[in-house]
Coordinates of C-alpha atoms and ligand atoms in Angstrom, one line a residue:
X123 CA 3.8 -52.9 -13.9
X124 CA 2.5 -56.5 -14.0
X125 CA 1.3 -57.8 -10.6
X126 CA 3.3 -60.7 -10.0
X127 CA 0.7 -63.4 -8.3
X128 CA 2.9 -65.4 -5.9
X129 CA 1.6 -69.2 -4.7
X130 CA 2.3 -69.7 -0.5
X131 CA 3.2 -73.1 0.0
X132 CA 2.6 -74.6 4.0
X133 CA 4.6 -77.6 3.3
X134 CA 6.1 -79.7 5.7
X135 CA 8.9 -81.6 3.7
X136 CA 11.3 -80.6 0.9
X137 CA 9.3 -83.5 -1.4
X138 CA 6.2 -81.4 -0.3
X139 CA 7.8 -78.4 -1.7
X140 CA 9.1 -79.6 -4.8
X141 CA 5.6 -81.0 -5.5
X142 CA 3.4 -78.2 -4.6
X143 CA 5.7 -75.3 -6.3
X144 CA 5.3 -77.4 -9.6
X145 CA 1.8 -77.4 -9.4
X146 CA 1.3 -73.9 -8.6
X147 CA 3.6 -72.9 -12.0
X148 CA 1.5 -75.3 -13.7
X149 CA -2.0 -73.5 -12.7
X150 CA -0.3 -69.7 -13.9
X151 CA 1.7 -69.0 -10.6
X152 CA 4.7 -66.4 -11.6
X153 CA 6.6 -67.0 -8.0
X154 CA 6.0 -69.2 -5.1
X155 CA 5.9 -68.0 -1.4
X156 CA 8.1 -70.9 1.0
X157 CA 6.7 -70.8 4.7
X158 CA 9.9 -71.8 6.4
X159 CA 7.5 -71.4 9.3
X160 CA 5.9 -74.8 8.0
X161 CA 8.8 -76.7 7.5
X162 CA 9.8 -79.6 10.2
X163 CA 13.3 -79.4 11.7
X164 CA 14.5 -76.1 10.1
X165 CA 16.1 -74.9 13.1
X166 CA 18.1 -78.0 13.3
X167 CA 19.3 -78.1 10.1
X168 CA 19.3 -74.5 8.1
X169 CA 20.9 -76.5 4.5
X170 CA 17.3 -77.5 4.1
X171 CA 17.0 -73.9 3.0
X172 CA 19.3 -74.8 0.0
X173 CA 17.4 -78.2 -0.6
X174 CA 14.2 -76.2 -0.6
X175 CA 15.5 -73.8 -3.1
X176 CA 16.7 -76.2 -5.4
X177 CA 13.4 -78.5 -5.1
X178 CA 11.2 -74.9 -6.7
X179 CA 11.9 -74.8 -10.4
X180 CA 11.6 -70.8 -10.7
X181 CA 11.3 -67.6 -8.9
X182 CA 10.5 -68.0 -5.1
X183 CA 10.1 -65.9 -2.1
X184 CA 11.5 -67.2 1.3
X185 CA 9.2 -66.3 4.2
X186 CA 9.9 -67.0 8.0
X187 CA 6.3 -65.7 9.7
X188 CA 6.7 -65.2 13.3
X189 CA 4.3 -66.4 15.1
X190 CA 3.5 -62.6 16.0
X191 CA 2.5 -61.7 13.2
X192 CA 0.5 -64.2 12.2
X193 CA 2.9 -67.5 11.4
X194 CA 4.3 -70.5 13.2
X195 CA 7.9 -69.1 14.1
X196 CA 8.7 -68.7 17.6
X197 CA 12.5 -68.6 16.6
X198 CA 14.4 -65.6 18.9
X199 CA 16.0 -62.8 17.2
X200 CA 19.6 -64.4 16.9
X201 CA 18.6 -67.5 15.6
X202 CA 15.5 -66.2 13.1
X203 CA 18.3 -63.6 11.7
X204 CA 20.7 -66.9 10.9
X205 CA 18.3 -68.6 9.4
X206 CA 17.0 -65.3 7.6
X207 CA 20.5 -64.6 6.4
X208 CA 21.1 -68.5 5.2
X209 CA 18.1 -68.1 3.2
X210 CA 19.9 -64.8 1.7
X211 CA 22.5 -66.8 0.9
X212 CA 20.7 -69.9 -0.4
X213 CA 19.4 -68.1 -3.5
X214 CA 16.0 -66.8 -3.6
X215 CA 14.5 -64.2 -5.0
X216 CA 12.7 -62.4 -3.0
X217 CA 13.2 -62.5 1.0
X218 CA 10.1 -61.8 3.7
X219 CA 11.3 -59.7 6.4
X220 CA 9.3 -58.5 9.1
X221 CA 9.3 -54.4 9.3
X222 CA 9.1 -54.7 13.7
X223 CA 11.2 -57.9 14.1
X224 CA 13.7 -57.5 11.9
X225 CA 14.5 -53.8 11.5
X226 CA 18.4 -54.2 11.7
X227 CA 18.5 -57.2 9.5
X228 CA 17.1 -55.7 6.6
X229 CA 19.1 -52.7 6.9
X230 CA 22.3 -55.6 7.3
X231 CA 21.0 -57.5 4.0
X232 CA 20.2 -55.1 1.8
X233 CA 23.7 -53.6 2.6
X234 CA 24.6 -56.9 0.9
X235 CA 24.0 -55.8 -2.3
X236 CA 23.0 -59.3 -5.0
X237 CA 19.7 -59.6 -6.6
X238 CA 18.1 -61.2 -4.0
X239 CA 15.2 -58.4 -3.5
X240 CA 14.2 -57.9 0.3
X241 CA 10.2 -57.2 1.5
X242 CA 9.1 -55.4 4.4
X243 CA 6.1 -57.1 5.8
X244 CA 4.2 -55.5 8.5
X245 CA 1.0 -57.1 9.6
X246 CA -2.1 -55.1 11.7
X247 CA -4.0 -57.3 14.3
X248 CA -7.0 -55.5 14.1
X249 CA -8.5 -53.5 10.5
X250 CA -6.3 -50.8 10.0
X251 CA -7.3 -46.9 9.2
X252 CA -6.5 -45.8 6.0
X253 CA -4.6 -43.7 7.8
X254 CA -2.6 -45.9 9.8
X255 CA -2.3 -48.1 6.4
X256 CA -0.7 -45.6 3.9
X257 CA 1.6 -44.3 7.1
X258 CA 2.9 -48.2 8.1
X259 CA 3.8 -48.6 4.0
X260 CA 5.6 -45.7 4.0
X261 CA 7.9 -47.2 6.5
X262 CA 8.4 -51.0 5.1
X263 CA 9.0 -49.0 1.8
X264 CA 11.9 -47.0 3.2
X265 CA 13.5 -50.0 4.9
X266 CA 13.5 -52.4 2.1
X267 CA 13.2 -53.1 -1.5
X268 CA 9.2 -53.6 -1.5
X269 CA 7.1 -52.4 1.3
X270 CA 3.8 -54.7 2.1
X271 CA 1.1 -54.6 4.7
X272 CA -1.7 -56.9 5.6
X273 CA -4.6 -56.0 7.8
X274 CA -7.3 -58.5 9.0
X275 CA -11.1 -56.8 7.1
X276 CA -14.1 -57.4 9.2
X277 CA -16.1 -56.3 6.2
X278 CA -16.1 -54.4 3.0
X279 CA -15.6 -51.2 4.6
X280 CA -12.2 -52.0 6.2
X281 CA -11.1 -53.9 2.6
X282 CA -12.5 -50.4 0.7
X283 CA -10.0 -48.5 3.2
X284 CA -7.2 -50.7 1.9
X285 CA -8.1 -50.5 -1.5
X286 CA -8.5 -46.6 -1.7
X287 CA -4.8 -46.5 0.6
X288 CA -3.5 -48.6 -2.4
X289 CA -4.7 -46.4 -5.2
X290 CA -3.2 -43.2 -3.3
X291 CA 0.3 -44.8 -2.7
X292 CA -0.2 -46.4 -6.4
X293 CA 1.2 -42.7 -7.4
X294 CA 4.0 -42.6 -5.3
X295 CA 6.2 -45.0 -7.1
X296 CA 7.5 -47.2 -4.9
X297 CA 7.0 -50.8 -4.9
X298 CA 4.6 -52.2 -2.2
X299 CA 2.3 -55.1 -1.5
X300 CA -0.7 -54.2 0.1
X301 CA -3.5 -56.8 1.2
X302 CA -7.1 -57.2 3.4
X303 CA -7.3 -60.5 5.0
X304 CA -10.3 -62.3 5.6
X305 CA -13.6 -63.4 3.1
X306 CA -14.3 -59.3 3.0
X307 CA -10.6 -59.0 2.4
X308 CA -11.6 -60.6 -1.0
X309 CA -11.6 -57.7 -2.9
X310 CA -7.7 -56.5 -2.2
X311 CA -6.7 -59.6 -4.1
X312 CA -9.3 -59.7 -6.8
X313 CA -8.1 -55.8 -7.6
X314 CA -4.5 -56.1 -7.0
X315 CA -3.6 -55.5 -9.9
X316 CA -5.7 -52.2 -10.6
X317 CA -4.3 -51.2 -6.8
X318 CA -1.3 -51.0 -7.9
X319 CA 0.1 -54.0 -5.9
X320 CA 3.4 -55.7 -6.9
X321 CA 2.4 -58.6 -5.5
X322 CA -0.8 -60.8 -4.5
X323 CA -0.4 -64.4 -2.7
X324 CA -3.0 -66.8 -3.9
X325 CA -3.4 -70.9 -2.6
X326 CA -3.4 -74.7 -3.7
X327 CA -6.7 -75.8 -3.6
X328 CA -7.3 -76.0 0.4
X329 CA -4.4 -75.0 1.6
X330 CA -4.3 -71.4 2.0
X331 CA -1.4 -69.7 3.9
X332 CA -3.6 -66.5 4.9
X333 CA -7.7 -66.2 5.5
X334 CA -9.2 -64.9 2.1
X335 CA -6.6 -66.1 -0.4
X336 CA -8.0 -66.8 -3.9
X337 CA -7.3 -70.1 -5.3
X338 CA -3.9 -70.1 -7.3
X339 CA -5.9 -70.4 -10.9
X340 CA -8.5 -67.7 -10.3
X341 CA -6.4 -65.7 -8.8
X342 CA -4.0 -65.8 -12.2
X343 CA -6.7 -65.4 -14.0
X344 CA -7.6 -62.4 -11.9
X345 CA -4.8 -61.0 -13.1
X346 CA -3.5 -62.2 -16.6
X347 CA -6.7 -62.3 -18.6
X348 CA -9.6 -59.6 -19.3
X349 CA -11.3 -60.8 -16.4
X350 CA -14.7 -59.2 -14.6
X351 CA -14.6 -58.1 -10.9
X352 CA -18.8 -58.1 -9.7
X353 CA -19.5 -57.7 -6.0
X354 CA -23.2 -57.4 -4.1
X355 CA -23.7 -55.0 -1.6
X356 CA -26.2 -55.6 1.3
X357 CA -25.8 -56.2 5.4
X358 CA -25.7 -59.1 6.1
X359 CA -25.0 -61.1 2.9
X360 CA -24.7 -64.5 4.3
X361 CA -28.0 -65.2 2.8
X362 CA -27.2 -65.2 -0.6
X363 CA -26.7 -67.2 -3.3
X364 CA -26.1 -64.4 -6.2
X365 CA -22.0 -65.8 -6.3
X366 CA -22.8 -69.1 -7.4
X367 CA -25.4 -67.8 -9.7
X368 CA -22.9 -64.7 -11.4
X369 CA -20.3 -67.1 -11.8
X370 CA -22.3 -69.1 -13.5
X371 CA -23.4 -66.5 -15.9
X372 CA -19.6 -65.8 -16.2
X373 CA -18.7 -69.7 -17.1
X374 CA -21.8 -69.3 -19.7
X375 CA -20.8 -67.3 -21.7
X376 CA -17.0 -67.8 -21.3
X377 CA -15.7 -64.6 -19.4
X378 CA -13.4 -64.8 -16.7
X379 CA -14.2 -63.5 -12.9
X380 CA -15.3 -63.3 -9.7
X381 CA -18.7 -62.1 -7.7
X382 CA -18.1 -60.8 -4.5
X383 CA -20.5 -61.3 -1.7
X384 CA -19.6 -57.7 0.4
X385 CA -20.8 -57.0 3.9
X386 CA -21.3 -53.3 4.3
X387 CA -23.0 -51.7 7.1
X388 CA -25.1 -49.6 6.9
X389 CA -22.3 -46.1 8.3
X390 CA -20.0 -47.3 5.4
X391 CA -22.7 -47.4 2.8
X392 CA -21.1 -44.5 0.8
X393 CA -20.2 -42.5 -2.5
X394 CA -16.4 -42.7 -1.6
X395 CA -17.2 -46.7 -0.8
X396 CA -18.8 -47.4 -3.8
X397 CA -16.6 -44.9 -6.0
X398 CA -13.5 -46.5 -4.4
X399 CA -14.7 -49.8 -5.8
X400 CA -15.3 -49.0 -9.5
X401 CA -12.1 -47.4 -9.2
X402 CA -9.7 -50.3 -8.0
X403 CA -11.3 -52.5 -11.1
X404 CA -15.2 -53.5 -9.9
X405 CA -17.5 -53.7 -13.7
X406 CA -20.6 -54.2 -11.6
X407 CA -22.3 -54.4 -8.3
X408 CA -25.5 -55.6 -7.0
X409 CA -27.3 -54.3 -4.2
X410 CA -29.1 -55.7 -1.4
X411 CA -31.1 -55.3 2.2
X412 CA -30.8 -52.4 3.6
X413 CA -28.8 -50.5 0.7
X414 CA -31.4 -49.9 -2.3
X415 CA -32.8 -46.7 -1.4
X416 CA -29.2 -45.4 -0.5
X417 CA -27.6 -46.7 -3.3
X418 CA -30.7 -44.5 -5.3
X419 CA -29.2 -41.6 -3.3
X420 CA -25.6 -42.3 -4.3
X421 CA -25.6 -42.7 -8.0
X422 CA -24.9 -40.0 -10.0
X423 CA -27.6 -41.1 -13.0
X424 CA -30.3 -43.2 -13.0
X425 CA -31.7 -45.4 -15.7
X426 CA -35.5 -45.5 -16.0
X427 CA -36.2 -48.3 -14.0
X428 CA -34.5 -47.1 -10.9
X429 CA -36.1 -43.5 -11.2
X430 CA -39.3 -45.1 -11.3
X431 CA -39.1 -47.1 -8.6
X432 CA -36.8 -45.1 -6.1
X433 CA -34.5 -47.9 -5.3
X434 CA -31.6 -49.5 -7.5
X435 CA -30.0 -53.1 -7.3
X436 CA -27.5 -52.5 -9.9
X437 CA -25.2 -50.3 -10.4
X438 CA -22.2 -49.7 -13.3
X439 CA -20.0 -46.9 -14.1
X440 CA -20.0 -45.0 -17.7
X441 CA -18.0 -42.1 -18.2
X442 CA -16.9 -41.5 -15.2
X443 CA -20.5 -41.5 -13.3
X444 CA -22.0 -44.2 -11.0
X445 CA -25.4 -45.2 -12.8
X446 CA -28.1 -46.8 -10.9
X447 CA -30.6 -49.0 -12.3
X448 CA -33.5 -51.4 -11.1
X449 CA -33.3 -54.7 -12.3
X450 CA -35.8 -56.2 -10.0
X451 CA -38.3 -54.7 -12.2
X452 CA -37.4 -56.9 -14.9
X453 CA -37.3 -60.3 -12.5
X454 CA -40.2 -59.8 -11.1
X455 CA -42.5 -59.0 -14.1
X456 CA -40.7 -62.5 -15.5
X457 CA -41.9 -64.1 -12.2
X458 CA -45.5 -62.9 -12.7
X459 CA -45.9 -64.1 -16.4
X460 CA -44.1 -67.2 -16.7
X461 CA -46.7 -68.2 -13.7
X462 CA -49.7 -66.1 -15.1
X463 CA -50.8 -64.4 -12.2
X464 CA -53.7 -61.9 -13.4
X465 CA -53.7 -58.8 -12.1
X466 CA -55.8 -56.3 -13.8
X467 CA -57.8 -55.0 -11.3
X468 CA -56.9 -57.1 -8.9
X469 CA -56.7 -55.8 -5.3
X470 CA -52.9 -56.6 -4.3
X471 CA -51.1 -56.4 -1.1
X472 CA -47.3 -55.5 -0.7
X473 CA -45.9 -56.4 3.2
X474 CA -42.8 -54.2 3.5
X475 CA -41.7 -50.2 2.5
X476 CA -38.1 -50.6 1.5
X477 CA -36.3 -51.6 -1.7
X478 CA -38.2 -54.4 -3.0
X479 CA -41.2 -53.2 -2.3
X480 CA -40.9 -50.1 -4.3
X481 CA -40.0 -52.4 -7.3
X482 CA -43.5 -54.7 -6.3
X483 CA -45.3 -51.4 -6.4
X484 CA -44.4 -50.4 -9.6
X485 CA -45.0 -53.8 -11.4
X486 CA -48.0 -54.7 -9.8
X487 CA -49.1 -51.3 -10.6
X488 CA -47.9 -51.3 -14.4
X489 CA -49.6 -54.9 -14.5
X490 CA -52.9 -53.0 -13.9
X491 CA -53.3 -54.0 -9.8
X492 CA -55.0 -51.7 -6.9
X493 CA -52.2 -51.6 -4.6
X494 CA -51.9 -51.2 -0.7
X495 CA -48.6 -51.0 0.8
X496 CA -48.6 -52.1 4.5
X497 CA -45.4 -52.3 7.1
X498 CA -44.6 -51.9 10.5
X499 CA -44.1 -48.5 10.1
X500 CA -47.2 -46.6 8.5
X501 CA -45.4 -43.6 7.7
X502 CA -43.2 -45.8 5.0
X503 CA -46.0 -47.7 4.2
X504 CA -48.1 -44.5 2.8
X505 CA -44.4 -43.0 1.0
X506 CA -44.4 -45.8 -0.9
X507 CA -48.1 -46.4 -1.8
X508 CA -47.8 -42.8 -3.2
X509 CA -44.8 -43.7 -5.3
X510 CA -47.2 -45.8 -7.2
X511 CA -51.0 -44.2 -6.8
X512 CA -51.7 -46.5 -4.2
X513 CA -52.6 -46.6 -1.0
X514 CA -50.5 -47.4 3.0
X515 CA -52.5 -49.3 5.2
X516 CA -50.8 -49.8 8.7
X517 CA -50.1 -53.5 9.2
X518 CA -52.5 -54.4 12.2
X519 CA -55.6 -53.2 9.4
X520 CA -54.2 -54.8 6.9
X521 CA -54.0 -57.9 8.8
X522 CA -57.1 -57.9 10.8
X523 CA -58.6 -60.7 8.6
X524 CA -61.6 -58.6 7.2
X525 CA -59.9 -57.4 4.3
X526 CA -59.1 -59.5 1.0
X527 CA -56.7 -59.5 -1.3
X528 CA -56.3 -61.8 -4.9
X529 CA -52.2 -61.1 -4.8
X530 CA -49.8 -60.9 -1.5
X531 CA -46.5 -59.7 -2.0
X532 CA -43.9 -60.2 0.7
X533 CA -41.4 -57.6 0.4
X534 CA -40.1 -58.2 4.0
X535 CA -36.6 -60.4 4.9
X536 CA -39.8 -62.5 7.4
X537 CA -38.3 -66.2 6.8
X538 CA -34.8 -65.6 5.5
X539 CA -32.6 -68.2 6.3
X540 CA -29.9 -67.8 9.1
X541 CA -31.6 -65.3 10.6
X542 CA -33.8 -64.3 13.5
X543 CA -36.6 -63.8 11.0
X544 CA -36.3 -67.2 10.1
X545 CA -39.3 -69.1 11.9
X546 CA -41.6 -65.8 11.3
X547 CA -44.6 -65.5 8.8
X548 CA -46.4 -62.6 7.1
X549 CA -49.2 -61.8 9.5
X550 CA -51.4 -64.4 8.9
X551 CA -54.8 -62.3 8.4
X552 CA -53.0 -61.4 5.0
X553 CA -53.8 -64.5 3.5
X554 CA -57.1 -65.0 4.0
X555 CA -59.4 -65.2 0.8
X556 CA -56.9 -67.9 -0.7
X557 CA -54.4 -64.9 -2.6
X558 CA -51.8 -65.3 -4.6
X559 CA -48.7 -65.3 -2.3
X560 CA -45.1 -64.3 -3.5
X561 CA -42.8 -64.4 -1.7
X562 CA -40.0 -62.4 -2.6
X563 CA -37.3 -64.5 -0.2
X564 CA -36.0 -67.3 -2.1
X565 CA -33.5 -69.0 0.7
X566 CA -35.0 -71.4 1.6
X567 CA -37.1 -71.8 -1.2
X568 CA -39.9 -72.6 0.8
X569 CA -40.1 -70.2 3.6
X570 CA -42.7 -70.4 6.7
X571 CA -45.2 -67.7 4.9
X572 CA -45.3 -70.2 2.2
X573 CA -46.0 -73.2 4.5
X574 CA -48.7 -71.1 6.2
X575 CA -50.3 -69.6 3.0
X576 CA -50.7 -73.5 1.4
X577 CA -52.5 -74.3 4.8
X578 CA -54.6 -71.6 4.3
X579 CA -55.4 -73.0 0.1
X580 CA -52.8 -70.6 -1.6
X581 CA -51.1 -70.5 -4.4
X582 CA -47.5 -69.7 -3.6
X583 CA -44.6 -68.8 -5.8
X584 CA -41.1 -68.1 -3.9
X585 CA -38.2 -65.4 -5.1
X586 CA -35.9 -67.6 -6.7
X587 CA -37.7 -67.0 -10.5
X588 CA -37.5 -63.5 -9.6
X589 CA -34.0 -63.6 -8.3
X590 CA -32.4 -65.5 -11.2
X591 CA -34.6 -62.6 -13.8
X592 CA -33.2 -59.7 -11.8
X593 CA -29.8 -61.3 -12.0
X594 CA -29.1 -62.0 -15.6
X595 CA -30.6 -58.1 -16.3
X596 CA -28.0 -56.8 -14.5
X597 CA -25.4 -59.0 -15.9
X598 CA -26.5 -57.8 -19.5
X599 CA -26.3 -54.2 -17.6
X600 CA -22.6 -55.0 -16.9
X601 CA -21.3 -57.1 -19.8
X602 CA -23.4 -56.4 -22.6
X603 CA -23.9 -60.0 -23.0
X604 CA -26.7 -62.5 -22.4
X605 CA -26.3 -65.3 -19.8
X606 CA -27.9 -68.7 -19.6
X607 CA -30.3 -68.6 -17.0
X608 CA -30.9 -72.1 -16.5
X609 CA -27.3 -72.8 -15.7
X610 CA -28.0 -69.2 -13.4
X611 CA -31.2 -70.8 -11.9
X612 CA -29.5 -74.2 -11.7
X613 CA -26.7 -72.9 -9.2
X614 CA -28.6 -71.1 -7.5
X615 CA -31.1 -73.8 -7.0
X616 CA -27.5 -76.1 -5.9
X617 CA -26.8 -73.2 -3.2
X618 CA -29.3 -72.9 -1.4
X619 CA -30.4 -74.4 2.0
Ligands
LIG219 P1 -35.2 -53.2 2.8 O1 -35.1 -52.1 1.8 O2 -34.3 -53.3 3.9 O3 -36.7 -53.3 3.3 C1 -37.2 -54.2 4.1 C2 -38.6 -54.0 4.6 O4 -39.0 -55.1 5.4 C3 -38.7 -52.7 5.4 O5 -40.0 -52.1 5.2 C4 -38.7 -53.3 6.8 O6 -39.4 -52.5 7.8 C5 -39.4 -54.5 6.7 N1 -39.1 -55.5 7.7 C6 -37.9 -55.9 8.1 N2 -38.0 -56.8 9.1 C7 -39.3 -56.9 9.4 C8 -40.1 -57.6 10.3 N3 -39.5 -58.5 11.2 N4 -41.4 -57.5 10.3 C9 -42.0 -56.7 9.5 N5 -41.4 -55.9 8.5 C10 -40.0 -56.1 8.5 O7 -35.0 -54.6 2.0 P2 -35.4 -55.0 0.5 O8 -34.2 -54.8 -0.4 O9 -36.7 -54.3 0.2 O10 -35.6 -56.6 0.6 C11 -36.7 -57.1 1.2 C12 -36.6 -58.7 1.0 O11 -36.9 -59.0 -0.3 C13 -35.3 -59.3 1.4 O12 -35.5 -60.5 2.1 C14 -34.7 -59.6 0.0 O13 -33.7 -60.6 0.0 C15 -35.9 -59.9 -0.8 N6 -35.7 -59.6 -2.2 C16 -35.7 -60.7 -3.1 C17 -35.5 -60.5 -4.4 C18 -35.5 -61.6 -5.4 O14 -34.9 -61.5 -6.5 N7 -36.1 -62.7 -5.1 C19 -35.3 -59.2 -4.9 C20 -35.3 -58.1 -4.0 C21 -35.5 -58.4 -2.7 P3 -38.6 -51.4 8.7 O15 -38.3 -50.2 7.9 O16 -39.6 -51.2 9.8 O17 -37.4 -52.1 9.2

């Protein structure tokens, strides 16, 4: 089964119509979607219905959205069922029917017999269960031709939950549509194929019919083309500018696809999540705050570089098994040379006990450094310091002032743009003694700790060096190919604030 990928057009006019449906054939659309909804003074004259078939030159699916379920309609019963029927009559292919609204019409049309094909569309108003998903498609597939279901996805977890409800009823062979709405609906669409869904509604540029839809061209190349489906995982995500930069490495090398920012907290951070992913089509993911150390829990191998460190920001699928490994080895070590920080037997400081900080340990220590780990919490601070024969230091000794260090490391989110850590700084008794500060956060590119440590006579160096190394790694990791990174460093430079 091929996926057809169906254009929605929210035109106003029938010259609106004919022009948009020609585009969207032109940029690899195999159907258009017509929002009657859209269309000005329908009601008062249904033969537009005929006009607007004859203006689309190929297959098209005629859609009357009530305003219930998420469209413009607010047509009663009688006069939404003559205008439902007309459109029966006028032609198209495919015709939209609503599972709640219209129960005895599509019983009534598909009666009818032709080759017009009817769709059962039943949309949640709040994320749906798995559950409640894979029960609701049963339904729309036993009242018409094609059962389909939309849900609204808060974040990754609710789209994983359509995703794995896709792949179960994928086996049951009936025809079905099935679709997350929303940016962390993304993934339903970018994997509708591998779901198993007939059919995936993409946009013109700007215009989309429904939150989350794909533009018409990616979304055909989604579909049509060996094409790469990447996606980071971390809570929040907002921060980041790894999509512009993947993509980039995906246009650089000419490969198709699409990187997926996914917001997954922290209770939805699991095997199934993750497995669920590779299995509707993923090649890759990333992972970010506050996952690493759970992701190293979740895989089911581990390449050197996350065994070493205890964390992994990449992870891929071979043979069957989730692999993790830690490519933020890689960027940072890049980081250190191309600026040629010493650091044999230099005393170094790492602020922060999670993810990134394991990875700082490990190349700081490889590089030849004394390490101390400090954080908030000493306990962590120590774990960590073992992981790499140093040593914890809880944060209030570590930033009394007394002590110096030739190389800080901040491996906490302090200064991260958009959030309430924004206007914070490493403590500022860290930086006294003029070290070396990294700073591992690269948006902005200049954070407050930066600002701070250049009053203080620093050198700084921000994440973004760091960030584009660990990110072309793992793109090797996933496609076996080697990116540009100046065109990687380049957009991520463009995105961020
Ligand atoms: P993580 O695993 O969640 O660890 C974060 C650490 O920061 C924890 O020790 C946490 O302490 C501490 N922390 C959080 N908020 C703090 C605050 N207000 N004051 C003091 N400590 C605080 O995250 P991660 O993956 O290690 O990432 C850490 C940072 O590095 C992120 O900003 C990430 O974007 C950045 N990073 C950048 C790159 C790059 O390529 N440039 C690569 C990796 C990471 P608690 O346990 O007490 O919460």
């Amino acid at each position: 089964m091929m996926t057809l990928v169906v254009a929605s057009l929210v035109e106003r006019s029938i010259a609106g119509v004919a022009r948009s449906s020609k585009k969207a054939f032109a940029a690899g659309a195999g159907a258009v979607e017509l929002r009657m909804d859209h269309l000005v003074g329908l009601a008062s004259k249904p033969s537009m219905l005929d006009e607007a078939r004859e203006a689309v030159d190929g297959p098209a699916i005629a859609t009357l959205r009530s305003s219930r379920e998420g469209g413009r309609s607010r047509l009663k019963r009688q006069s939404r069922a003559r205008l439902l029927e007309r459109a029966f009559e006028a032609g198209f292919e495919y015709i939209d029917l609503e599972l709640t609204a219209d129960s005895g019409l599509i019983t009534r049309l598909r009666g009818k017999g032709g080759s017009t094909k009817t769709i059962a569309s039943y949309h949640f108003r709040r994320p749906a269960t798995r559950h409640e998903l894979l029960s609701r498609l049963g339904a729309a597939c036993e009242a018409a031709d094609i059962g389909k279901v939309a849900t609204p996805c808060e974040h990754a977890g609710h789209a994983a939950a359509v995703a794995s409800a896709a792949l179960e009823f994928s086996g049951r062979g009936r025809e079905f549509a099935i679709m997350g709405m929303g940016a962390q609906g993304q993934l339903t669409r970018a994997c509708a194929g591998k779901m198993g869904s007939e059919l995936v509604y993409a946009c013109l540029p700007g215009a989309p019919a429904a939150p989350g839809q794909l533009d018409i061209t990616l979304q055909s190349a989604l579909i049509e083309k060996d094409s790469f489906v990447f996606g980071l995982i971390g809570h929040p995500v907002a921060h980041s500018v790894s999509k512009p930069m993947q993509e980039a490495a995906l246009r650089s090398v000419n490969l198709n696809g699409i990187y997926l920012p996914l917001d997954v907290p922290p209770a939805h951070m699991t095997k199934e999540f993750v497995s669920t992913l590779f299995d509707s089509g993923f090649t890759g993911l990333n992972v970010t705050i506050p996952h690493k150390e759970r992701a190293h829990r979740i895989c089911e191998s581990l390449g050197a570089s996350a065994e070493s460190t205890g964390a992994v920001n990449t992870v891929h699928r071979r043979r069957g098994r989730i692999v993790g490994e830690n490519t933020d080895l890689i960027g940072l070590k890049k980081l250190l040379e191309s600026q040629k920080i010493p650091l044999r037997n230099r005393k170094s400081l790492v602020v922060g006990a999670g993810g990134a900080a394991r990875a700082a340990c490990r190349v700081l220590r490889d590089g030849g450094a004394e390490v101390t780990v400090t954080a908030r919490k000493a306990g962590r601070a120590a774990v960590v310091a073992r992981a790499c024969d140093g040593r914890g230091l809880p944060l209030d000794r570590a930033s009394s002032g007394s002590r110096r260090w030739d190389v800080v490391v901040n491996a906490t989110p302090i200064g991260t743009w958009g959030s309430t850590l924004q206007d914070l700084t490493v403590p500022p008794g860290v930086l006294e003694g003029r070290p070396v500060f990294i700073d591992l956060v690269y948006n902005p590119p200049v954070t407050e700790s930066m600002r701070l440590a250049r009053r203080k006579g620093c050198e700084t160096v921000g994440g973004l060096d760091m960030l584009v190394g660990q990110g072309a790694e793992a793109f090797r990791t996933w496609t076996g190919r080697s990116p540009d990174e100046k065109r990687m460093r380049a957009a991520a430079r463009r995105a961020l604030r």
